[in-house]
Structure formats: C-alpha cells, structure tokens
PDB file of C-alpha atoms in Angstrom:
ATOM      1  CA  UNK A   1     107.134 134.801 110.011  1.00 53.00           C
ATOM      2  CA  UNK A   2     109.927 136.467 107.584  1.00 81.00           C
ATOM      3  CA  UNK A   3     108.598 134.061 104.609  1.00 93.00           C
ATOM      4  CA  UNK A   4     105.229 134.703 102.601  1.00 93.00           C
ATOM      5  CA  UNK A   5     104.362 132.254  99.746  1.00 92.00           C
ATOM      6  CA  UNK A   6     104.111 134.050  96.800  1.00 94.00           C
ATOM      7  CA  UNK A   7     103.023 130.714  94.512  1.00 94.00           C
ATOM      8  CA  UNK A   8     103.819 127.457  94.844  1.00 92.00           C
ATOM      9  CA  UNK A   9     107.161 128.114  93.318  1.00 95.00           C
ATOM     10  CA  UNK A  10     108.507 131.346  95.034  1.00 96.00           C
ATOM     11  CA  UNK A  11     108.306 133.040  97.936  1.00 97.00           C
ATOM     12  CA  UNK A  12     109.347 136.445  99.558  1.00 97.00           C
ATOM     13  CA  UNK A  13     111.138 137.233 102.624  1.00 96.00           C
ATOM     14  CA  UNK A  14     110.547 140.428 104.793  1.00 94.00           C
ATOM     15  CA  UNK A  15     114.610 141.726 105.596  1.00 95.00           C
ATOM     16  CA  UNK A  16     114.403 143.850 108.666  1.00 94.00           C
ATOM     17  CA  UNK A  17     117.588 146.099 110.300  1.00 94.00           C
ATOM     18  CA  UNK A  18     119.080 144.063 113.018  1.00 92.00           C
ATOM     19  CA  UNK A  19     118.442 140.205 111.560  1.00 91.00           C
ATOM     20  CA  UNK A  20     119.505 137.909 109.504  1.00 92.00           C
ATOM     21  CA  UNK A  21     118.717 134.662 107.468  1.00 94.00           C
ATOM     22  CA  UNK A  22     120.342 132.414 105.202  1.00 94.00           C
ATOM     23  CA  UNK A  23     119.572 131.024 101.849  1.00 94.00           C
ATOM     24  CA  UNK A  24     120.895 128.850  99.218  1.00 92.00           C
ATOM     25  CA  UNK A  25     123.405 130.898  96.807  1.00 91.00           C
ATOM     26  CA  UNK A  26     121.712 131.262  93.585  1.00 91.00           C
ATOM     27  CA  UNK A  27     118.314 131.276  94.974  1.00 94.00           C
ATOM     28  CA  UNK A  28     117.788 134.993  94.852  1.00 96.00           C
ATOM     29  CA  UNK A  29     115.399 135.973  92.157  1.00 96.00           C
ATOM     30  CA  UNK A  30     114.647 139.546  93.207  1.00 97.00           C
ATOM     31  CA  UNK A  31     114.594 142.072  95.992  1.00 97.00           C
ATOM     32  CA  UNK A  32     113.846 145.517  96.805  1.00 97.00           C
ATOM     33  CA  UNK A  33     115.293 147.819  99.126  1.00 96.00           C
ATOM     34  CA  UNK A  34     119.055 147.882 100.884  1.00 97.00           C
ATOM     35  CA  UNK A  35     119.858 144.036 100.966  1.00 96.00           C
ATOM     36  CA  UNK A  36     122.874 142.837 101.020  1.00 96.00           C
ATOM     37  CA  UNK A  37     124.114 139.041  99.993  1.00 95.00           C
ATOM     38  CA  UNK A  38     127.502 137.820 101.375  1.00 93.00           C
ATOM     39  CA  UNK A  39     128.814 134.042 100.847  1.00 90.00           C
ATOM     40  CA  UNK A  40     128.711 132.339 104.567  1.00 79.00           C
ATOM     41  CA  UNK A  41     131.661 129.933 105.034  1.00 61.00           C
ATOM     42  CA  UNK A  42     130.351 128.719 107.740  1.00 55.00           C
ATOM     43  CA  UNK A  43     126.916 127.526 106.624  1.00 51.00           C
ATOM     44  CA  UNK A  44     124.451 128.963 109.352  1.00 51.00           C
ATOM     45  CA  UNK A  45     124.261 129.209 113.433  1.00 53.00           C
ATOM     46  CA  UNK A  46     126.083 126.882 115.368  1.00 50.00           C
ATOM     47  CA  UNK A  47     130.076 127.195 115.681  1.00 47.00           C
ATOM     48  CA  UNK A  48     132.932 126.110 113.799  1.00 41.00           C
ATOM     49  CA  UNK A  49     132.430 122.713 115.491  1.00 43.00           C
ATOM     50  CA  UNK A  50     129.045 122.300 113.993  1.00 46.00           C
ATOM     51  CA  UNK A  51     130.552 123.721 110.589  1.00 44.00           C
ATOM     52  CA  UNK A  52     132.980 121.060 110.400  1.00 40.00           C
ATOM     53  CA  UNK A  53     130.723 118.201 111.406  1.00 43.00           C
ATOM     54  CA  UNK A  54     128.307 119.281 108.345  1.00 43.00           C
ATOM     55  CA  UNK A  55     131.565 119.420 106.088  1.00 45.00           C
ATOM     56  CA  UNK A  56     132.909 115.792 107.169  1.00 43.00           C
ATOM     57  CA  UNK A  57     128.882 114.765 106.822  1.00 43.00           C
ATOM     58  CA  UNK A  58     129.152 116.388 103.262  1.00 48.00           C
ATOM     59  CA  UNK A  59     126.070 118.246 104.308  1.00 47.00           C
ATOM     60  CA  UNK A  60     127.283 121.167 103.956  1.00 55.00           C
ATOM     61  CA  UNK A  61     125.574 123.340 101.082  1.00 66.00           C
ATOM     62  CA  UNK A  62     126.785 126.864 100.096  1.00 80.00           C
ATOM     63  CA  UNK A  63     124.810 129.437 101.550  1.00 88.00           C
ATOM     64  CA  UNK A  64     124.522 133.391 101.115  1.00 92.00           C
ATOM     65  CA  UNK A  65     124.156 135.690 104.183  1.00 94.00           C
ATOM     66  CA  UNK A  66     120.944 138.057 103.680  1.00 96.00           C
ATOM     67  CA  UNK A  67     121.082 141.244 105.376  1.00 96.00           C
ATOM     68  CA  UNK A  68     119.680 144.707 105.759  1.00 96.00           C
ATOM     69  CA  UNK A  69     116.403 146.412 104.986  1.00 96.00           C
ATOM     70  CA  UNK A  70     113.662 145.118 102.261  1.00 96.00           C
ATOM     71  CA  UNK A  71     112.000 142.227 100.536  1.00 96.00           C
ATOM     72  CA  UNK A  72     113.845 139.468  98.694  1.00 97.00           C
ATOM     73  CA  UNK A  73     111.788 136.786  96.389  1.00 97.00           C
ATOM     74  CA  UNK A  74     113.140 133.433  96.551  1.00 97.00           C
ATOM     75  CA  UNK A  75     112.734 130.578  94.115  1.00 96.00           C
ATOM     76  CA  UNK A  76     115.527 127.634  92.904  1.00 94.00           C
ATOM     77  CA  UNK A  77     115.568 125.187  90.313  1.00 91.00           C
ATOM     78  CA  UNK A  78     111.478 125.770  89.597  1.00 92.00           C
ATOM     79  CA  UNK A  79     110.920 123.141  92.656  1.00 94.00           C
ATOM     80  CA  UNK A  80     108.263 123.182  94.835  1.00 94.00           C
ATOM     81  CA  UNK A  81     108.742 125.386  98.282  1.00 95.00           C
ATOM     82  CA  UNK A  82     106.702 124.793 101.007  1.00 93.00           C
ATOM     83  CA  UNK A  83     106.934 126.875 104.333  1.00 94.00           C
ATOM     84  CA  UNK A  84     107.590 125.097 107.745  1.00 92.00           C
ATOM     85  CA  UNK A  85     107.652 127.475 111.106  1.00 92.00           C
ATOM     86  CA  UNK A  86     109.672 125.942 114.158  1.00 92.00           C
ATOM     87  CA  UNK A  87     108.119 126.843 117.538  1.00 90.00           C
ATOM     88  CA  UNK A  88     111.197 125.719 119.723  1.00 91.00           C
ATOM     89  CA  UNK A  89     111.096 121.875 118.146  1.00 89.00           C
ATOM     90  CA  UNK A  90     114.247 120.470 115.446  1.00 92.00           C
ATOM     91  CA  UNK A  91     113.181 120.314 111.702  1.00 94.00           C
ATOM     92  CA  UNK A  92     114.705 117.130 110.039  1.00 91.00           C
ATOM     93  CA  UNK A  93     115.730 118.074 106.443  1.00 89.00           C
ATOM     94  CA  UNK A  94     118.579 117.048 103.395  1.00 80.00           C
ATOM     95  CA  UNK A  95     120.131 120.151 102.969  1.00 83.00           C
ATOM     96  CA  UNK A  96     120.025 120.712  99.539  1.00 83.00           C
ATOM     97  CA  UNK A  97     116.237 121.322 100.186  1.00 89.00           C
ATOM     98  CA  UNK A  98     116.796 124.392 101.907  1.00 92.00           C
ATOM     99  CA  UNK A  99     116.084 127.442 100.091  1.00 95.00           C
ATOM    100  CA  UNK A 100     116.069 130.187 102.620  1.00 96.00           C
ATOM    101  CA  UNK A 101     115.654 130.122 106.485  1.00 95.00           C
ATOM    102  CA  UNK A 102     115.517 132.190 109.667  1.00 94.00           C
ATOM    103  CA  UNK A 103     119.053 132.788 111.237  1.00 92.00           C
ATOM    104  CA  UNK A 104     118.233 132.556 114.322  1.00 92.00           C
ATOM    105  CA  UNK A 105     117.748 128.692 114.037  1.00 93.00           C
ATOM    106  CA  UNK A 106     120.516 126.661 114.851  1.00 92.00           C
ATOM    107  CA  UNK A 107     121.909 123.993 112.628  1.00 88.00           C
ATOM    108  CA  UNK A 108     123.615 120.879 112.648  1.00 87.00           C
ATOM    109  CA  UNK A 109     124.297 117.682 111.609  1.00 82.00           C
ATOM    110  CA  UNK A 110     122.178 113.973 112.742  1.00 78.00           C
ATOM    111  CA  UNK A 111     123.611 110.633 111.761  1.00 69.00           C
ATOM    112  CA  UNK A 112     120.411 108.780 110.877  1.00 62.00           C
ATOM    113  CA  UNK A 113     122.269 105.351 112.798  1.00 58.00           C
ATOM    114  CA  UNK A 114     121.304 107.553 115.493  1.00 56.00           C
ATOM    115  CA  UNK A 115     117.993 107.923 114.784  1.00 60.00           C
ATOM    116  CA  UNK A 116     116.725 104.574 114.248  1.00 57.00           C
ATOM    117  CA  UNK A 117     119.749 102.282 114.286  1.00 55.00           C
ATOM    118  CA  UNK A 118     120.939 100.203 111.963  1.00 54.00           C
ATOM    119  CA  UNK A 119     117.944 100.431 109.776  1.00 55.00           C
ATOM    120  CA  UNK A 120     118.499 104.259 109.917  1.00 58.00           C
ATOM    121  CA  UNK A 121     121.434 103.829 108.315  1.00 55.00           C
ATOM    122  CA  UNK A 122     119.758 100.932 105.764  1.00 59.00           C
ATOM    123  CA  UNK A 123     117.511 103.857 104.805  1.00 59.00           C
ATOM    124  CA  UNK A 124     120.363 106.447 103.706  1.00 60.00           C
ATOM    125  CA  UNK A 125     121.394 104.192 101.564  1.00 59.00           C
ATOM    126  CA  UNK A 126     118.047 103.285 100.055  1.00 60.00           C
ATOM    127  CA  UNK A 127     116.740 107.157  99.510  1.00 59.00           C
ATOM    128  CA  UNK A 128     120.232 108.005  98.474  1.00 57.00           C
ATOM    129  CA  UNK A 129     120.200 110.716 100.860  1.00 57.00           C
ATOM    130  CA  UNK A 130     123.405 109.623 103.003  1.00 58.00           C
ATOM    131  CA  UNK A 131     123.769 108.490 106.527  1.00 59.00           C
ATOM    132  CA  UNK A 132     123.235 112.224 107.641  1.00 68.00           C
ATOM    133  CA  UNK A 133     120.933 114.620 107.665  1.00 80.00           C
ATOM    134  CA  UNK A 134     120.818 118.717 108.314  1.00 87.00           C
ATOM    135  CA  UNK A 135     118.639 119.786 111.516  1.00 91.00           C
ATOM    136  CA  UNK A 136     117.332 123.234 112.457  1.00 93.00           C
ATOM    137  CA  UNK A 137     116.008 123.699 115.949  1.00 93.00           C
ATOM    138  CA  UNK A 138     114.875 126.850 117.588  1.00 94.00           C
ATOM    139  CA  UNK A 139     111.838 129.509 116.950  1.00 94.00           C
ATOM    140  CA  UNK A 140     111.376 130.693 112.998  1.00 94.00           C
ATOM    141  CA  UNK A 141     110.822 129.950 109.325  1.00 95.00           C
ATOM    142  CA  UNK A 142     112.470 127.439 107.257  1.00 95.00           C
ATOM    143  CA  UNK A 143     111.552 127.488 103.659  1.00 96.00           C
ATOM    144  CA  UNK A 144     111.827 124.007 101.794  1.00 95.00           C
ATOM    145  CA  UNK A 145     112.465 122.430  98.272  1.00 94.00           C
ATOM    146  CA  UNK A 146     110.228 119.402  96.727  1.00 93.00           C
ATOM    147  CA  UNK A 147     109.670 117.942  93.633  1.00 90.00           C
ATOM    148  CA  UNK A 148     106.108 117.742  92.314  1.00 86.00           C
ATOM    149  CA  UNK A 149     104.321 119.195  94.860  1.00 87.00           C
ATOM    150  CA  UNK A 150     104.732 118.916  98.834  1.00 90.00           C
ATOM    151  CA  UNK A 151     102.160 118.002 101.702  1.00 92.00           C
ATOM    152  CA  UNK A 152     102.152 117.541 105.054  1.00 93.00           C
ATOM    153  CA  UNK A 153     101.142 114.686 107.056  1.00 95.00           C
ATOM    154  CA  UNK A 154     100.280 114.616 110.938  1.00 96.00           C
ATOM    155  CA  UNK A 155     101.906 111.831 113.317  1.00 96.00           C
ATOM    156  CA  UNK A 156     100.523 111.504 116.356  1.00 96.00           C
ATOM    157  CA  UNK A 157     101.119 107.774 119.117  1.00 95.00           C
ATOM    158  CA  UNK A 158      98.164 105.970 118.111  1.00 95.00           C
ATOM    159  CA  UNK A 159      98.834 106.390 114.465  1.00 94.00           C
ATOM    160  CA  UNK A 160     101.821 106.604 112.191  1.00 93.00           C
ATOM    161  CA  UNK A 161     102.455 107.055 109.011  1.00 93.00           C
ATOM    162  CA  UNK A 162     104.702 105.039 106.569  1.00 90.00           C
ATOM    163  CA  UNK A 163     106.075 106.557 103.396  1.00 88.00           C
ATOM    164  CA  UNK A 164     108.258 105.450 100.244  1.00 84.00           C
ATOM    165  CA  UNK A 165     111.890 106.617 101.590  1.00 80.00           C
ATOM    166  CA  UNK A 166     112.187 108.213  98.007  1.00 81.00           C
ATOM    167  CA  UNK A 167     109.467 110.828  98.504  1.00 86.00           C
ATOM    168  CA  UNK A 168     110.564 111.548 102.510  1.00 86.00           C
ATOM    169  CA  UNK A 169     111.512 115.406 102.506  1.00 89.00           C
ATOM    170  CA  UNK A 170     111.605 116.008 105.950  1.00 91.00           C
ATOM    171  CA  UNK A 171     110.270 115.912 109.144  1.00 91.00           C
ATOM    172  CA  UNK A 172     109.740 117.590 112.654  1.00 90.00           C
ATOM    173  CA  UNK A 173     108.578 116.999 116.317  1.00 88.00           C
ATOM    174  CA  UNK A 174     109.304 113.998 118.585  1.00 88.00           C
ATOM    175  CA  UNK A 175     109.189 111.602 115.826  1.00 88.00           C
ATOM    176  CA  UNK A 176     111.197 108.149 115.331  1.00 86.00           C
ATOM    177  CA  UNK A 177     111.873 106.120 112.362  1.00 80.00           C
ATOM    178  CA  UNK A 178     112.741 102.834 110.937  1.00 79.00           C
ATOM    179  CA  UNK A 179     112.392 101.212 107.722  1.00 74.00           C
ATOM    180  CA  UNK A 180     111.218  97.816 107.013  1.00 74.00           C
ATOM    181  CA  UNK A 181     110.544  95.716 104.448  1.00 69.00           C
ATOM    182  CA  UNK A 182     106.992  96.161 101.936  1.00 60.00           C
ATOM    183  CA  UNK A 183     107.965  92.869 100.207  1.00 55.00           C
ATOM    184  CA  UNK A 184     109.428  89.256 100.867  1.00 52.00           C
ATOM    185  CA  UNK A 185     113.342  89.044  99.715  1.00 48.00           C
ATOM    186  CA  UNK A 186     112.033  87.159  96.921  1.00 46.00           C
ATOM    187  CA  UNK A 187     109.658  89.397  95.030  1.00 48.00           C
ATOM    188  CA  UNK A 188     112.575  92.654  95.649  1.00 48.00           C
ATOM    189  CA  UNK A 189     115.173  90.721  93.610  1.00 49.00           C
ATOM    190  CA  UNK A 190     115.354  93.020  90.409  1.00 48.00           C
ATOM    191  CA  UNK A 191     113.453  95.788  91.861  1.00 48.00           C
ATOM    192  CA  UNK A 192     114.967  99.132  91.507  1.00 49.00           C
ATOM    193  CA  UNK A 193     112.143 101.238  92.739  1.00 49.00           C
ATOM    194  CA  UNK A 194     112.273 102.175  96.691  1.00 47.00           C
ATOM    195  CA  UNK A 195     108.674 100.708  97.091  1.00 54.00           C
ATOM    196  CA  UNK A 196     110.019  97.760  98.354  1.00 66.00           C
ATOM    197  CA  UNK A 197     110.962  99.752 101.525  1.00 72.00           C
ATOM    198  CA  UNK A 198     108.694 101.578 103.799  1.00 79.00           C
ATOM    199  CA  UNK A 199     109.760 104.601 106.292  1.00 81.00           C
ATOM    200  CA  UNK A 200     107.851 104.089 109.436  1.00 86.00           C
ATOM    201  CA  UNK A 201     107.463 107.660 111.640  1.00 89.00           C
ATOM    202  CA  UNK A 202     106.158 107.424 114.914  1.00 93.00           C
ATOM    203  CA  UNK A 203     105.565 109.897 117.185  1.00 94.00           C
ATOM    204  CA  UNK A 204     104.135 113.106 117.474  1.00 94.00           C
ATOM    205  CA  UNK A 205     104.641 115.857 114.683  1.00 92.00           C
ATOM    206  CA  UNK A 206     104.714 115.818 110.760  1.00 93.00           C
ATOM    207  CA  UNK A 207     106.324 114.524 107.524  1.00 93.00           C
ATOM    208  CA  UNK A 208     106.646 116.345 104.599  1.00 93.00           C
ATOM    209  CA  UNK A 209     106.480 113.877 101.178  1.00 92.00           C
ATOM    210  CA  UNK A 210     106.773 114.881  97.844  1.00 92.00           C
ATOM    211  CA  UNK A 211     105.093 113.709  94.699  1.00 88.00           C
ATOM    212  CA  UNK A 212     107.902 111.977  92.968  1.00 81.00           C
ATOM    213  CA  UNK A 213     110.726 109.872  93.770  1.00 75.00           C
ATOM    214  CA  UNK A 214     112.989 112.266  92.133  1.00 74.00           C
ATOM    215  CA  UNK A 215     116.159 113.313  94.405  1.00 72.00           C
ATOM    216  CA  UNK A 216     116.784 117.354  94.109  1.00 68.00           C
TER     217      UNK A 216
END
C-alpha cells in the first residue's frame, strides 16, 4: 500500500521508479526526494472515452500526475482522509473526495439511475451529489476526503445498513442501493434536512459515512 496515515488529516505516499498515482492538484503539502507533479488532462486510467464521459458527467476533477522517486505528504482543505485498499472490487466515490490514489486503478463514470433506478436518481438530487458518480476498480490504494470524521460500516445479505444520503461518502463491494422515504409526505413538507430520506445498501461490502451533512 503506497498510502500511510500520518494523522487523521494527512497522509504520505511512498513514490517508487516505474509507477504512478494521481492526486487532487493542490493537495501536495510536502515531499522529499525526485518527485515530479504534472497536470493530467485526462483525469486518471481509462481512455479518452472514459475522460469524456467524466467531463459530460461533470465529474471530472483536476488532477496532478505524481511521479518518480520519494515520499509526498498529502492533505486538502483540513478534511478528514481515510484510506480504502481495492483488492480487484470498484470503489463508489464523488470525486471531489479524492485526494490521492493508486494509478493503476481504473476510473470511470456510474449514472446512479443505473444503480438503483429511478430512486437512484431521486437520491442525486437529494445529497446534491448529481446523478453520477466516479468509480475506481482494480488492485491499490485510494485515499478519501470527509468532513468530521469518517467510519466504515460492514454490509453483508442478512443485514444492511441505511444512512442519511447527506453523510454517504462512498462505498465498495457488491452492494445495491435505493432510497426511501423516513417520513409520511406530510410531516417532510418544510423539511430541509435529508433525514427525511434514508439510503438503503444491500449487499456485501462497506459504506463509508461522515459525521456531518456538510458537502466538500
């Protein structure tokens, strides 16, 4: 794993000859050794086609190339950064939460319609996240942004978890989701908070919540 927590704020990558990974540009708070940054246009692994799908998706956030020989301290914004490693399975994340990730992973672009219907689509609109969402897939390290803090909950067949849409970060495995309703129509009338919706995840794998409803 190229990414070792350094506090719950920061954390420092290992840069070796030969590899590569990609971060978010500004997040660079240090390094040592012969690293070089470089603006990617095309925003990670996976082809101009998966570039342009991320652009029309608007989920396309600048990134910096990270190359060379050395260690490199990340840290954005003062958020929260929690570290998620990807044994072959597709991590399920906004992508302004990515600070810094492997480049071997591949990403791309889910419509959330897709991935739950219409009440996929219901709940971009509710977490104000959009109808899409960034994926990595593939074997490494994905370093992640929160607000308030960051933990991980298990979700296995026989029991799944629901969360406030608003505190959803992401999520990875074989997992499903739909939102429905915490309240009757009644009691949500001049509600503004996304309590009145639950996101249901089924499955098997994890959810990553943070501990505010605040969007990055």
């Amino acid at each position: 794993m190229p990414f070792r927590e350094i506090n719950s704020k920061m954390v420092e990558a290992r840069v070796v000859p030969g590899q590569r990974m990609f971060s978010q540009r500004g997040a660079m708070i240090a390094y040592t050794g012969q690293v070089a940054f470089t603006p990617n246009i095309q925003g990670g692994q996976g082809g101009v086609m998966s570039m342009i799908g991320r652009r029309v998706a608007n989920e396309a956030t600048p990134l910096m190339t990270v190359e060379g020989e050395g260690t490199v301290l990340f840290g954005h914004g003062g958020h929260h950064v929690e570290v998620v490693e990807l044994d072959g399975d597709t991590l399920c994340v906004e992508a302004d939460r990515l600070l810094a990730f492997d480049g071997s992973l591949e990403q791309g672009t889910l419509f959330l319609g897709s991935d739950g219907g219409v009440m996929g689509m219901v709940r971009g609109q509710v977490s104000g996240q959009g109808l899409f969402t960034t994926t990595l897939r593939g074997k490494g390290a994905v370093a992640v942004m929160a607000h308030g803090g960051i933990i991980q909950l298990p979700i296995t067949p026989d029991r799944p978890v629901r969360v406030d849409p608003q505190a959803y970060v992401a999520h990875h495995g074989e997992v499903r989701n739909k939102l429905t309703t915490a309240l009757g129509w009644r009691e949500m009338v001049g509600r503004g908070s996304g309590e009145g919706f639950q996101l249901e995840l089924s499955g098997d794998g994890a959810v990553f919540v943070q501990a505010s409803e605040e969007k990055l």
